[in-house]
PDB file of C-alpha atoms in Angstrom:
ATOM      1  CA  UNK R  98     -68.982  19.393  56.668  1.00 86.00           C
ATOM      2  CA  UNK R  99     -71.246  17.945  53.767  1.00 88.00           C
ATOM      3  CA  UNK R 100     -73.151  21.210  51.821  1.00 91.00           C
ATOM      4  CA  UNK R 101     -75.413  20.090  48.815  1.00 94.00           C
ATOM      5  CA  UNK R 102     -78.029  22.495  47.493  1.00 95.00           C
ATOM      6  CA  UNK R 103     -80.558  21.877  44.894  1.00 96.00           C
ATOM      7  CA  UNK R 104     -81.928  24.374  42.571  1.00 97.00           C
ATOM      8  CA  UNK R 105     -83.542  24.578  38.875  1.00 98.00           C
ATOM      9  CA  UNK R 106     -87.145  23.871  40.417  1.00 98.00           C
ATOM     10  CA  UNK R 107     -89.947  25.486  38.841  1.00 98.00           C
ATOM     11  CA  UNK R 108     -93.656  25.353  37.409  1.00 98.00           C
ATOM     12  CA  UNK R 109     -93.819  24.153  33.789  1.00 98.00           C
ATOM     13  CA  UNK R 110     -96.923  22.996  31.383  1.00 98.00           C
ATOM     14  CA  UNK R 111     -96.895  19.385  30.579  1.00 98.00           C
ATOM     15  CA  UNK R 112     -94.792  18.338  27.542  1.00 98.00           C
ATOM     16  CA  UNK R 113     -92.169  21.300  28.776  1.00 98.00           C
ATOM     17  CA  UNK R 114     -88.456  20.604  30.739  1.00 98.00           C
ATOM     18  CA  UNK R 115     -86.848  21.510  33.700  1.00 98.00           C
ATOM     19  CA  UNK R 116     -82.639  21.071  34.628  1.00 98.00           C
ATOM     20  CA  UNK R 117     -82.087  20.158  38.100  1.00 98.00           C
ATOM     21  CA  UNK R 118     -79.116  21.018  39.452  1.00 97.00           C
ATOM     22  CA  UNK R 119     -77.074  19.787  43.049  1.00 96.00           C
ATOM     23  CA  UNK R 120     -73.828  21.519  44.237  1.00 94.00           C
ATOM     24  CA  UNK R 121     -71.947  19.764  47.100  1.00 91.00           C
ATOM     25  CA  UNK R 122     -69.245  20.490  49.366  1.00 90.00           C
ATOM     26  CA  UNK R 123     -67.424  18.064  51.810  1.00 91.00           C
ATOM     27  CA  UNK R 124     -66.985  14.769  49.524  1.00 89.00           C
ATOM     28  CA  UNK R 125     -66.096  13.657  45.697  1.00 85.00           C
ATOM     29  CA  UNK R 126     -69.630  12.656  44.081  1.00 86.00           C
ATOM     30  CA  UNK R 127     -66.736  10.415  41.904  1.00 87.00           C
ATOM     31  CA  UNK R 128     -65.725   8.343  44.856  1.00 90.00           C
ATOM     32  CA  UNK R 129     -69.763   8.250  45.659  1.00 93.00           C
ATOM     33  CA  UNK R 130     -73.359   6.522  44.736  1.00 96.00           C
ATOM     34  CA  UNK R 131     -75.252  10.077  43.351  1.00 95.00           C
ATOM     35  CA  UNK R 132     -78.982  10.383  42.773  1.00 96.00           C
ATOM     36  CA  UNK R 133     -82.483  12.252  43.042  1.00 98.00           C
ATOM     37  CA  UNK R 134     -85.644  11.336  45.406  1.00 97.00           C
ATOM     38  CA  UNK R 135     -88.918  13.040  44.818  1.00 98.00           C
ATOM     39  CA  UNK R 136     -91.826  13.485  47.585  1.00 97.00           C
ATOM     40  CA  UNK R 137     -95.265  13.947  46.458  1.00 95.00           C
ATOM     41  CA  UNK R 138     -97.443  15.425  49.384  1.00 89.00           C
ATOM     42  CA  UNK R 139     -98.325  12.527  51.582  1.00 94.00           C
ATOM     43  CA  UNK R 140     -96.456   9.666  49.976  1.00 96.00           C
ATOM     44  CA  UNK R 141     -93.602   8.586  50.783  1.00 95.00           C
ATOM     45  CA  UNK R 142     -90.190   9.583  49.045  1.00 95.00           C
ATOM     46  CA  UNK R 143     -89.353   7.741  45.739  1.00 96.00           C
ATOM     47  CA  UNK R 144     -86.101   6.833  43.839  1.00 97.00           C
ATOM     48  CA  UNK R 145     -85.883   8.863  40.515  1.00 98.00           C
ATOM     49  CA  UNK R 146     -82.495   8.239  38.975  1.00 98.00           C
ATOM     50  CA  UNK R 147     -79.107   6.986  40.100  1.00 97.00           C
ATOM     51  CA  UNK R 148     -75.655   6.342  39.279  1.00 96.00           C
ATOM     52  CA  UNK R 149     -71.890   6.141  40.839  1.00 95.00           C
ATOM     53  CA  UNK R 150     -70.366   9.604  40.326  1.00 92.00           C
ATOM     54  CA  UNK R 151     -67.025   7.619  38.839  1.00 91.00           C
ATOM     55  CA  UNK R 152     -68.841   6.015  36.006  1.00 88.00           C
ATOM     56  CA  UNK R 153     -70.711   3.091  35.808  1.00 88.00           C
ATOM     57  CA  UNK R 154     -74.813   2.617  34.176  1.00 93.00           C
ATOM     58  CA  UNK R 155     -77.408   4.375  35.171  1.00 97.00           C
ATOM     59  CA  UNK R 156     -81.011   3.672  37.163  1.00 98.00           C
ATOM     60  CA  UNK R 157     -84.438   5.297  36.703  1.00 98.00           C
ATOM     61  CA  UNK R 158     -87.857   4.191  38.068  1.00 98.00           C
ATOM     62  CA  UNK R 159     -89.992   2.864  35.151  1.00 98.00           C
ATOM     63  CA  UNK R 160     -92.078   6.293  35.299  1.00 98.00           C
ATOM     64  CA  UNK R 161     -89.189   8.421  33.855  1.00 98.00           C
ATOM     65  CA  UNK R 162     -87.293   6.248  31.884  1.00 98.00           C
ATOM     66  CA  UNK R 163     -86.461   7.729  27.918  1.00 98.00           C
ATOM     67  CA  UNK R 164     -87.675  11.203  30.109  1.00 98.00           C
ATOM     68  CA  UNK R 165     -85.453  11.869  32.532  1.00 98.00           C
ATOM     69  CA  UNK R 166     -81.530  11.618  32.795  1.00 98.00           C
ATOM     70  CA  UNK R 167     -78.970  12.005  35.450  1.00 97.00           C
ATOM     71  CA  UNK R 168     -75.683  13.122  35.219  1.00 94.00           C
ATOM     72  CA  UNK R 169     -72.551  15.176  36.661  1.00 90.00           C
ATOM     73  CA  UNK R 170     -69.699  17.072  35.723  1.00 87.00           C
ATOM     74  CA  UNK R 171     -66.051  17.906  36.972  1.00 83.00           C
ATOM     75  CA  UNK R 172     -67.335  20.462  39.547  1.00 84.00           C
ATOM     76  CA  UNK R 173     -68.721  18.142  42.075  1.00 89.00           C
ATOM     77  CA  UNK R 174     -72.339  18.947  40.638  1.00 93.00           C
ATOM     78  CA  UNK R 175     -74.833  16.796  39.901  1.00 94.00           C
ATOM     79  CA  UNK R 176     -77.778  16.889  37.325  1.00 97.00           C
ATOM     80  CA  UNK R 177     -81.385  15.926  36.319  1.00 98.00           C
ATOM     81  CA  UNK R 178     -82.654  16.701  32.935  1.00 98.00           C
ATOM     82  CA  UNK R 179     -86.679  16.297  33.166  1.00 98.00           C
ATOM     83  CA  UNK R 180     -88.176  16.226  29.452  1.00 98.00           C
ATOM     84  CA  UNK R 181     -91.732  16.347  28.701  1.00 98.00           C
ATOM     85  CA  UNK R 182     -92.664  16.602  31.893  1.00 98.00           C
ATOM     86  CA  UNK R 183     -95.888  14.647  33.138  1.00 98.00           C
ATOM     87  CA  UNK R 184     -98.295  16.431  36.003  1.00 97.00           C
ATOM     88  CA  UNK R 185     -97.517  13.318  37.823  1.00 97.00           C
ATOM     89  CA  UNK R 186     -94.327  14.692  37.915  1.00 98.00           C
ATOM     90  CA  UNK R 187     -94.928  17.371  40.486  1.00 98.00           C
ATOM     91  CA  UNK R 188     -92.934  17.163  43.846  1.00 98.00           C
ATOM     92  CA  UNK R 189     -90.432  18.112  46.267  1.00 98.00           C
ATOM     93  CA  UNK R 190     -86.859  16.830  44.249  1.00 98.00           C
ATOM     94  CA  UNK R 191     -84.191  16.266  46.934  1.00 97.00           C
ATOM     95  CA  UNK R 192     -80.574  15.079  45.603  1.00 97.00           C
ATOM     96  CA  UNK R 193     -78.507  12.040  47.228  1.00 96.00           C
ATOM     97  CA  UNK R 194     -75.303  10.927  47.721  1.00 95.00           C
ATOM     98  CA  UNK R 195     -73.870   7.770  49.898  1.00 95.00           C
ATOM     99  CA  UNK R 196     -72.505   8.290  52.852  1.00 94.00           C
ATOM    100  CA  UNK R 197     -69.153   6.139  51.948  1.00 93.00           C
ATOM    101  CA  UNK R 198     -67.041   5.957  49.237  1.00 92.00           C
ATOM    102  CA  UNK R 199     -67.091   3.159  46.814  1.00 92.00           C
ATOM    103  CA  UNK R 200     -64.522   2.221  43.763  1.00 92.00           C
ATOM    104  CA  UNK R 201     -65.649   4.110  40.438  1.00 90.00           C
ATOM    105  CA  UNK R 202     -68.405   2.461  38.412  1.00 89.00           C
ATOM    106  CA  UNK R 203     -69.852   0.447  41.280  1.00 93.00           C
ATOM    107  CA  UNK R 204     -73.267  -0.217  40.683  1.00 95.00           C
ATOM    108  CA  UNK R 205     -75.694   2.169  42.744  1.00 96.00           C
ATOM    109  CA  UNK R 206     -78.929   1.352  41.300  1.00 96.00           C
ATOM    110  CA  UNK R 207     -82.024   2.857  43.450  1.00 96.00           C
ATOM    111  CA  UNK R 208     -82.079  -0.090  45.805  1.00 94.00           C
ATOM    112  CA  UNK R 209     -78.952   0.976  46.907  1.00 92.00           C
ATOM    113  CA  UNK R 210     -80.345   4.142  48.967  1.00 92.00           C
ATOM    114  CA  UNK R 211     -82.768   1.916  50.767  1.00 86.00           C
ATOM    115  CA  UNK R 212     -80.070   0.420  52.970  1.00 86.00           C
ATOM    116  CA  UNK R 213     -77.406   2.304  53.070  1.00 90.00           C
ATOM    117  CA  UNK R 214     -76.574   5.581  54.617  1.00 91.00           C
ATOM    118  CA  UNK R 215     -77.128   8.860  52.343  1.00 93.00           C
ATOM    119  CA  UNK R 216     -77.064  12.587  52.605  1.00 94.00           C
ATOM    120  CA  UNK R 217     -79.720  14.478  51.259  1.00 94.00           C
ATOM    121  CA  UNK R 218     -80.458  18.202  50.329  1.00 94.00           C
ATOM    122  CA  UNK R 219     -82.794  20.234  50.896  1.00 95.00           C
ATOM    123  CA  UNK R 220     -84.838  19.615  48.222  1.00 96.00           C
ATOM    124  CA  UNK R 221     -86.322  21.921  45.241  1.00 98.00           C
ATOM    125  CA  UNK R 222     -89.897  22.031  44.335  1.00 98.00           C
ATOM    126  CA  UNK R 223     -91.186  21.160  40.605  1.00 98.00           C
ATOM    127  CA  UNK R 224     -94.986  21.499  39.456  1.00 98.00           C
ATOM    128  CA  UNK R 225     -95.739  21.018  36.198  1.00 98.00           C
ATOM    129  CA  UNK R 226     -99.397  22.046  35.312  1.00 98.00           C
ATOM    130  CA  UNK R 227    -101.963  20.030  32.694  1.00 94.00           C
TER     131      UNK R 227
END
């Protein structure tokens, strides 16, 4: 059975950082297409960062880029460093992974999520005040 939890949310002032931080159960994120969402209240859910858990480059949205970075180690967890954080920032953060495995260092750039099958998690909430 797949198992990811999110946690590392908070409330921060502008300029500050937040880790995010994704345990899963039930799959290798190195055999898999990795990443974070976000949902601001009453939009819909946006791409953040991505990457293939068995190497590869790595995606952001323009809005984070040279802010954010994702990353995982050896313990099937995955990662999102958030630096000066922006109060556009603020939303529900949810962590991804594909549904299938692919070879190591596939490309999984954010486009990827859009049609294929992913798991999500439950999501952890980050506010960052002005």
């Amino acid at each position: 059975q797949v198992y990811m939890v999110e946690s590392g949310g908070g409330s921060v002032q502008a300029g500050g950082s937040l880790r995010l931080s994704c345990a899963a159960s039930g799959f290798t994120y190195s055999r898999r297409c990795i990443g974070w969402f976000r949902q601001r209240p009453g939009e819909e859910r946006e791409g953040v960062a991505s990457m293939h858990g068995g190497g590869g480059g790595t995606y952001y949205v323009d809005s984070v880029k040279g802010r954010f970075t994702v990353s995982h180690d050896a313990k099937n967890t995955i990662y999102l460093q958030m630096n000066n954080l922006k109060p556009e920032d603020t939303a529900m953060y949810f962590c991804a992974a594909a549904t299938a495995d692919t070879w190591p260092g596939s490309p999984c750039p954010l486009q990827r999520f859009r049609t294929e099958n992913h798991y999500l998690g439950e999501g952890t909430q980050v506010t960052v005040a002005s």
